[in-house]
PDB file of C-alpha atoms in Angstrom:
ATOM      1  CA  UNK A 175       0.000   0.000   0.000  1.00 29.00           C
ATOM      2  CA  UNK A 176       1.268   3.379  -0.603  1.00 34.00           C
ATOM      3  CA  UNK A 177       1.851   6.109   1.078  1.00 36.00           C
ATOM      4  CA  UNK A 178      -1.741   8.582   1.501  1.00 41.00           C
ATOM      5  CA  UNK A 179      -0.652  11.834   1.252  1.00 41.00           C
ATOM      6  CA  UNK A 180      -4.136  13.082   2.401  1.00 44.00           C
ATOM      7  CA  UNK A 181      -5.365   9.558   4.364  1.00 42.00           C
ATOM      8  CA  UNK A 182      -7.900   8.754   1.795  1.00 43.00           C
ATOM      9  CA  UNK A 183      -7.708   5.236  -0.042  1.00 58.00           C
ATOM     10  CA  UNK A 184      -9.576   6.869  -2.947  1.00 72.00           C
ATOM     11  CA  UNK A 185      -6.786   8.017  -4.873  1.00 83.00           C
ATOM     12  CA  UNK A 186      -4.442   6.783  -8.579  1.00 89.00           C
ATOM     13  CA  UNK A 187      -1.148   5.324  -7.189  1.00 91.00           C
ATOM     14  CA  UNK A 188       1.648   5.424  -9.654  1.00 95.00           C
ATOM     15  CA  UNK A 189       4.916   4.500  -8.564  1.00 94.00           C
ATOM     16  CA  UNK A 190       6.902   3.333  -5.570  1.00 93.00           C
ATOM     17  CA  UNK A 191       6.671   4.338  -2.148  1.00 90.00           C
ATOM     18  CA  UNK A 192      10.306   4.087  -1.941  1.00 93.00           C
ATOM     19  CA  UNK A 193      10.517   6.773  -4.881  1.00 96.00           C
ATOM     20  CA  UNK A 194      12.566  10.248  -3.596  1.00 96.00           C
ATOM     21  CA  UNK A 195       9.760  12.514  -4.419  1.00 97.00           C
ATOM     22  CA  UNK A 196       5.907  12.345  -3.316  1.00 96.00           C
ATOM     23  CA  UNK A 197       3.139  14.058  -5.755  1.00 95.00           C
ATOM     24  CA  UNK A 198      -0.108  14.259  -5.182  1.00 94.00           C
ATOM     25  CA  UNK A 199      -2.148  16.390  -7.869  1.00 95.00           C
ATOM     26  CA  UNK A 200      -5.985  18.001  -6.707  1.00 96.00           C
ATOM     27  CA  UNK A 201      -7.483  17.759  -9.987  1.00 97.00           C
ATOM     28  CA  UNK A 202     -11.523  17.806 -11.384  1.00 98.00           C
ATOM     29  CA  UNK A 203     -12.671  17.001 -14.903  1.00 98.00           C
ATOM     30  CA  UNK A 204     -14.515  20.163 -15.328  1.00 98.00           C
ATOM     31  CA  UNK A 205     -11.699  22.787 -14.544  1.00 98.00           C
ATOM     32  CA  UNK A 206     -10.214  24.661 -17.382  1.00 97.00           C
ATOM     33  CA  UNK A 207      -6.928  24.578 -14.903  1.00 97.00           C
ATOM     34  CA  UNK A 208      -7.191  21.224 -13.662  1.00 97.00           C
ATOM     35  CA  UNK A 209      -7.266  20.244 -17.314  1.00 98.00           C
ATOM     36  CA  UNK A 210      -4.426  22.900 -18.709  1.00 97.00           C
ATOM     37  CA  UNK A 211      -1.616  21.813 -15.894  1.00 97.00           C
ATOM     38  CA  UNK A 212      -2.241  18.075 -16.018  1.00 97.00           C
ATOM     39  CA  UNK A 213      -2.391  17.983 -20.213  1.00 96.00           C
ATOM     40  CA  UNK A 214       0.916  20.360 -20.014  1.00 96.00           C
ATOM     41  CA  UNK A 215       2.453  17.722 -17.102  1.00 96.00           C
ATOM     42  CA  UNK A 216       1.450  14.091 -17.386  1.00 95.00           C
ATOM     43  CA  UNK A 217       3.872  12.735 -19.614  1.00 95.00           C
ATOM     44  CA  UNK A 218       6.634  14.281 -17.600  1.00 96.00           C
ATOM     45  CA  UNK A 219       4.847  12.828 -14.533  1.00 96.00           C
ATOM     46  CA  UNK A 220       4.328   9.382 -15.902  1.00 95.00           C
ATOM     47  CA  UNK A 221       8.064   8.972 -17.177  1.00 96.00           C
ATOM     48  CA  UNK A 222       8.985  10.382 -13.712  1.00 96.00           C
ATOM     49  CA  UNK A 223       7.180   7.350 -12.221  1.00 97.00           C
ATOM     50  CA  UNK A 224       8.585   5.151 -14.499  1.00 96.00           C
ATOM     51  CA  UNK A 225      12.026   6.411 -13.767  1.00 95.00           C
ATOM     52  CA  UNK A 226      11.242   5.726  -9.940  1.00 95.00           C
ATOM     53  CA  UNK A 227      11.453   9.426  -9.573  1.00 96.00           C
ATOM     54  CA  UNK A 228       8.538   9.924  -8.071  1.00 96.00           C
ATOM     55  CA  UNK A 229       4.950   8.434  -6.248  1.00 96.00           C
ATOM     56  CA  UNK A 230       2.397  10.137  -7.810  1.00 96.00           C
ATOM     57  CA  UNK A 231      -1.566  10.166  -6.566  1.00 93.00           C
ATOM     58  CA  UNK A 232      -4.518  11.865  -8.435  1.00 94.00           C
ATOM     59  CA  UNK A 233      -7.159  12.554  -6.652  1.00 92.00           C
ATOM     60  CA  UNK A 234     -10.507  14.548  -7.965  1.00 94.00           C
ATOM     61  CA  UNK A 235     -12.258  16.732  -5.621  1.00 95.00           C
ATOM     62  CA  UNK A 236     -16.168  17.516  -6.044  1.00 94.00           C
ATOM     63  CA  UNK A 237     -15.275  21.726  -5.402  1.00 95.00           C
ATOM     64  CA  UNK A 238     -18.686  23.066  -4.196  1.00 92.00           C
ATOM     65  CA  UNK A 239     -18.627  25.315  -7.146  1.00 93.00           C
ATOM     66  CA  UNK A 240     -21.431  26.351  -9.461  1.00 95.00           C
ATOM     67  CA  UNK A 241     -19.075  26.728 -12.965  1.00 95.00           C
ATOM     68  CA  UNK A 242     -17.536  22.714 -11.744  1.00 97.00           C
ATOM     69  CA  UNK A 243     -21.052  21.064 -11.183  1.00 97.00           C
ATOM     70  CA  UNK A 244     -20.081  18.910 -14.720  1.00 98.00           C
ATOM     71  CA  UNK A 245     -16.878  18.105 -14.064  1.00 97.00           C
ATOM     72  CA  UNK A 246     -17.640  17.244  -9.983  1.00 96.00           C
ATOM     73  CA  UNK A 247     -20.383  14.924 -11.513  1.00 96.00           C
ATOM     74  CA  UNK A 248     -17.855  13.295 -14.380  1.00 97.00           C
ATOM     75  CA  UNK A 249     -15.475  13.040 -11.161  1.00 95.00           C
ATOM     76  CA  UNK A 250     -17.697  10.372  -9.505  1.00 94.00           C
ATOM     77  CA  UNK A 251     -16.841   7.626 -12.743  1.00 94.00           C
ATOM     78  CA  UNK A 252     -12.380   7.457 -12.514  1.00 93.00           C
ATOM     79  CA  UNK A 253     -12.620   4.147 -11.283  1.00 89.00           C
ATOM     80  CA  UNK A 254      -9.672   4.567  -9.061  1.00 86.00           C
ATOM     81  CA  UNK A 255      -9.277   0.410  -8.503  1.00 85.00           C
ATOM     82  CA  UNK A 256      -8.019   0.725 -12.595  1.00 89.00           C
ATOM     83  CA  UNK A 257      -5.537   3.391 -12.953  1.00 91.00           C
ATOM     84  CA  UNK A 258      -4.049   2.330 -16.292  1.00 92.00           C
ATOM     85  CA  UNK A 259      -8.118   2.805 -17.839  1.00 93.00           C
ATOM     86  CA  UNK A 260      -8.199   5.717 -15.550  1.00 93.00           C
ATOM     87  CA  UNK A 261      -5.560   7.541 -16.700  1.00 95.00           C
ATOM     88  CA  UNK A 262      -7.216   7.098 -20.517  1.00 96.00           C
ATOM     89  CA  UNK A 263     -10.667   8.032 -19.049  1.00 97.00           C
ATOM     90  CA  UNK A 264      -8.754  11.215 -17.815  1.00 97.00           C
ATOM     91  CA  UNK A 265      -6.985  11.988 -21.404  1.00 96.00           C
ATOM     92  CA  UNK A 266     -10.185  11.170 -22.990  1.00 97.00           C
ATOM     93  CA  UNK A 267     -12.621  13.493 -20.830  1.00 98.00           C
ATOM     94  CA  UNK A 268     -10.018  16.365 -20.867  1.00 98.00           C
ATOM     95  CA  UNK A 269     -10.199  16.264 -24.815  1.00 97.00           C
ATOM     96  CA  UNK A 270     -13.509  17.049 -24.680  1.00 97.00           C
ATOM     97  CA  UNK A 271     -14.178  19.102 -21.554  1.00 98.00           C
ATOM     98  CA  UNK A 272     -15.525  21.929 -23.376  1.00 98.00           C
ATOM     99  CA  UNK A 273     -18.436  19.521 -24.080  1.00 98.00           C
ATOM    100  CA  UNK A 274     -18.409  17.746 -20.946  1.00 98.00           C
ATOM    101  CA  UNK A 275     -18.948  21.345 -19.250  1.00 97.00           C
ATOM    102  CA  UNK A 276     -21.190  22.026 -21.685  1.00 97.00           C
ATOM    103  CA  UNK A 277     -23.582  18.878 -21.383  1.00 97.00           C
ATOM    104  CA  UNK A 278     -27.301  19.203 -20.107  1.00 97.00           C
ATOM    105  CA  UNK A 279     -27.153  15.465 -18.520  1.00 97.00           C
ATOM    106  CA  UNK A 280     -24.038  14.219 -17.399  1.00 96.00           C
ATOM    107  CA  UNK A 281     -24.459  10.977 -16.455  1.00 96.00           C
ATOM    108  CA  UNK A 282     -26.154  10.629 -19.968  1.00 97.00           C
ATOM    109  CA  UNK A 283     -23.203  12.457 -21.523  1.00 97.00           C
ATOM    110  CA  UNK A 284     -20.780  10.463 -19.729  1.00 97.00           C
ATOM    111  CA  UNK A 285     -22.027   6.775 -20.207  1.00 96.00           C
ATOM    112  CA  UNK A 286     -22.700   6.967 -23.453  1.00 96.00           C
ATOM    113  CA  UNK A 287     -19.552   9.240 -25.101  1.00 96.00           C
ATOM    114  CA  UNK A 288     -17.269   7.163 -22.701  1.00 95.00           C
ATOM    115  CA  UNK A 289     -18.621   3.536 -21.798  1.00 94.00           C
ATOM    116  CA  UNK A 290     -18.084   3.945 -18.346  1.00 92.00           C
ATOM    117  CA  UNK A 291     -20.017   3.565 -15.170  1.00 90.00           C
ATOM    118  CA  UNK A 292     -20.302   5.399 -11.924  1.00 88.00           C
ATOM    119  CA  UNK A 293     -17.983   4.046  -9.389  1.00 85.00           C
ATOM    120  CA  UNK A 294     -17.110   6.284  -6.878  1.00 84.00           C
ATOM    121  CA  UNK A 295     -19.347   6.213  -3.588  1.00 80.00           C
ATOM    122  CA  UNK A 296     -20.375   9.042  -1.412  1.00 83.00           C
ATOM    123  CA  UNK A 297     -18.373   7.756   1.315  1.00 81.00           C
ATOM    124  CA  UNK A 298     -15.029   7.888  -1.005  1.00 83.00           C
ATOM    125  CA  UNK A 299     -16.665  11.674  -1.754  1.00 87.00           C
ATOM    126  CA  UNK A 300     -16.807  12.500   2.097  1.00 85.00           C
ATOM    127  CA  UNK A 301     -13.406  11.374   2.748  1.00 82.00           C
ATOM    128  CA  UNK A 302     -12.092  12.948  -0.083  1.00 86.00           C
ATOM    129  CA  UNK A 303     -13.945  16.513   1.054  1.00 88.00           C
ATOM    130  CA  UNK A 304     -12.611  15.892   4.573  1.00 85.00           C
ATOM    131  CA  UNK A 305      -9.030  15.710   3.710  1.00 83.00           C
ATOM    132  CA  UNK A 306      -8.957  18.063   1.847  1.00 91.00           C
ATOM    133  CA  UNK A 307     -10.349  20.414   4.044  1.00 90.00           C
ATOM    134  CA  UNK A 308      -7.875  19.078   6.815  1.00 89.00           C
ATOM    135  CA  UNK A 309      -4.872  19.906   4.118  1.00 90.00           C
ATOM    136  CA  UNK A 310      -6.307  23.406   3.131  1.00 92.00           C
ATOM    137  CA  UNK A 311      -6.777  23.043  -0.418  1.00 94.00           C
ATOM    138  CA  UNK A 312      -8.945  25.592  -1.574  1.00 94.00           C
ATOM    139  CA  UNK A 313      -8.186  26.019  -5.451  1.00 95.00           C
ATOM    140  CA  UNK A 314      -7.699  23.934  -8.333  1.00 97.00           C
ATOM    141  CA  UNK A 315      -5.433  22.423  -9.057  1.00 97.00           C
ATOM    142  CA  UNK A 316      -3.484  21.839  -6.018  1.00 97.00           C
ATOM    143  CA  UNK A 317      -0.169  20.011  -6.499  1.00 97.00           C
ATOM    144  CA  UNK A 318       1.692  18.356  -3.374  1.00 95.00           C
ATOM    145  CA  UNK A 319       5.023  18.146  -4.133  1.00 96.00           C
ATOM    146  CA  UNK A 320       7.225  16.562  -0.791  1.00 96.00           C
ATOM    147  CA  UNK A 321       4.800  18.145   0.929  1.00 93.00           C
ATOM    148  CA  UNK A 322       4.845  21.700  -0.015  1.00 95.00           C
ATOM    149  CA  UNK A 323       1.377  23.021  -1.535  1.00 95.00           C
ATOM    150  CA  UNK A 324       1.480  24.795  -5.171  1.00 96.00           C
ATOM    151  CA  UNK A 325      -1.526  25.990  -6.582  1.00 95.00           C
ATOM    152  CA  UNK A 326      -2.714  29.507  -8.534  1.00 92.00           C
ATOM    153  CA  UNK A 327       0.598  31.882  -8.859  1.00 91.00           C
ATOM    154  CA  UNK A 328       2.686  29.293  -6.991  1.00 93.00           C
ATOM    155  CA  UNK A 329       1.698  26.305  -9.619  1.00 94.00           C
ATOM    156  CA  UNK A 330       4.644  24.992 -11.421  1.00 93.00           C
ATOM    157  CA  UNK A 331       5.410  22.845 -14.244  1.00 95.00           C
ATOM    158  CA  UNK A 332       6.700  19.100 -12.561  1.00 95.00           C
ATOM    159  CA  UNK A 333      10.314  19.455 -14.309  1.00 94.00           C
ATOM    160  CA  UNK A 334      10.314  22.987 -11.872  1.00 94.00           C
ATOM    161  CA  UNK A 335      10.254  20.568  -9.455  1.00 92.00           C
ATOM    162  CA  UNK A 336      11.857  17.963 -10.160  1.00 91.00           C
ATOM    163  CA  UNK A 337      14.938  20.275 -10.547  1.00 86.00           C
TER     164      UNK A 337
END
């Protein structure tokens, strides 16, 4: 099991714990800035994993936010027992966010453009919400690099950090 950087189960796990650096990105499907960072990041991310560089977690958080309601409903279906289909779930929604944001039904949108279900429970939400709160995250994206918080001006490509 790896390390939780916020104590919730309900997060991706990439990597080693024994990897020198811990990452946990804040992410949801709906934000314009969730989507922009992780597009701009992943493959450094993922080849950082790979490399044993790092122990990355993604975790989406349901932001009680009016202009997020698609994207905190689309958060509910990364099925975080299947990272690897995950992580294409992820690519494929953030291809066509400006849809998914745009959608009248999102479970309808959702099932049917993807071929996914809705897997995560309300209980995964809670815990999710409660660590978060307990970390104070308040914007997205939040990125946890070793620890130390980076979101809005203080967000930074991962090869900043990595340096």
């Amino acid at each position: 099991m790896s390390k939780k950087h916020l104590g919730v189960a309900a997060a991706l796990d990439f990597g080693k714990t024994t990897a020198k650096h811990q990452v946990t990105a804040i992410l949801n499907l709906g934000c314009p800035d969730s989507r922009q960072w992780y597009l701009a990041n992943q493959q450094v991310l993922l080849q950082a994993v790979q490399a044993g560089q790092i122990q990355l977690e993604i975790k989406f958080w349901n932001k009680p936010v009016a202009d997020l309601a698609n994207g905190n409903e689309a958060n509910k279906f990364v099925d975080y027992t299947e990272p690897q289909a995950a992580l294409k779930f992820i690519a494929a929604v953030y291809a066509q966010q400006a849809d998914l944001n745009a959608a009248i039904d999102v479970n309808k949108f959702v099932t049917t453009k993807f071929k996914v279900d809705r897997v995560v429970t309300q209980e995964v939400l809670t815990q999710i919400d409660q660590a978060i709160t307990a970390e104070g995250i308040t914007s997205l994206p939040t990125i946890i690099f070793d620890g130390a918080h980076f979101s809005g001006d203080r967000l930074v490509p991962i090869t900043q950090l990595l340096a």
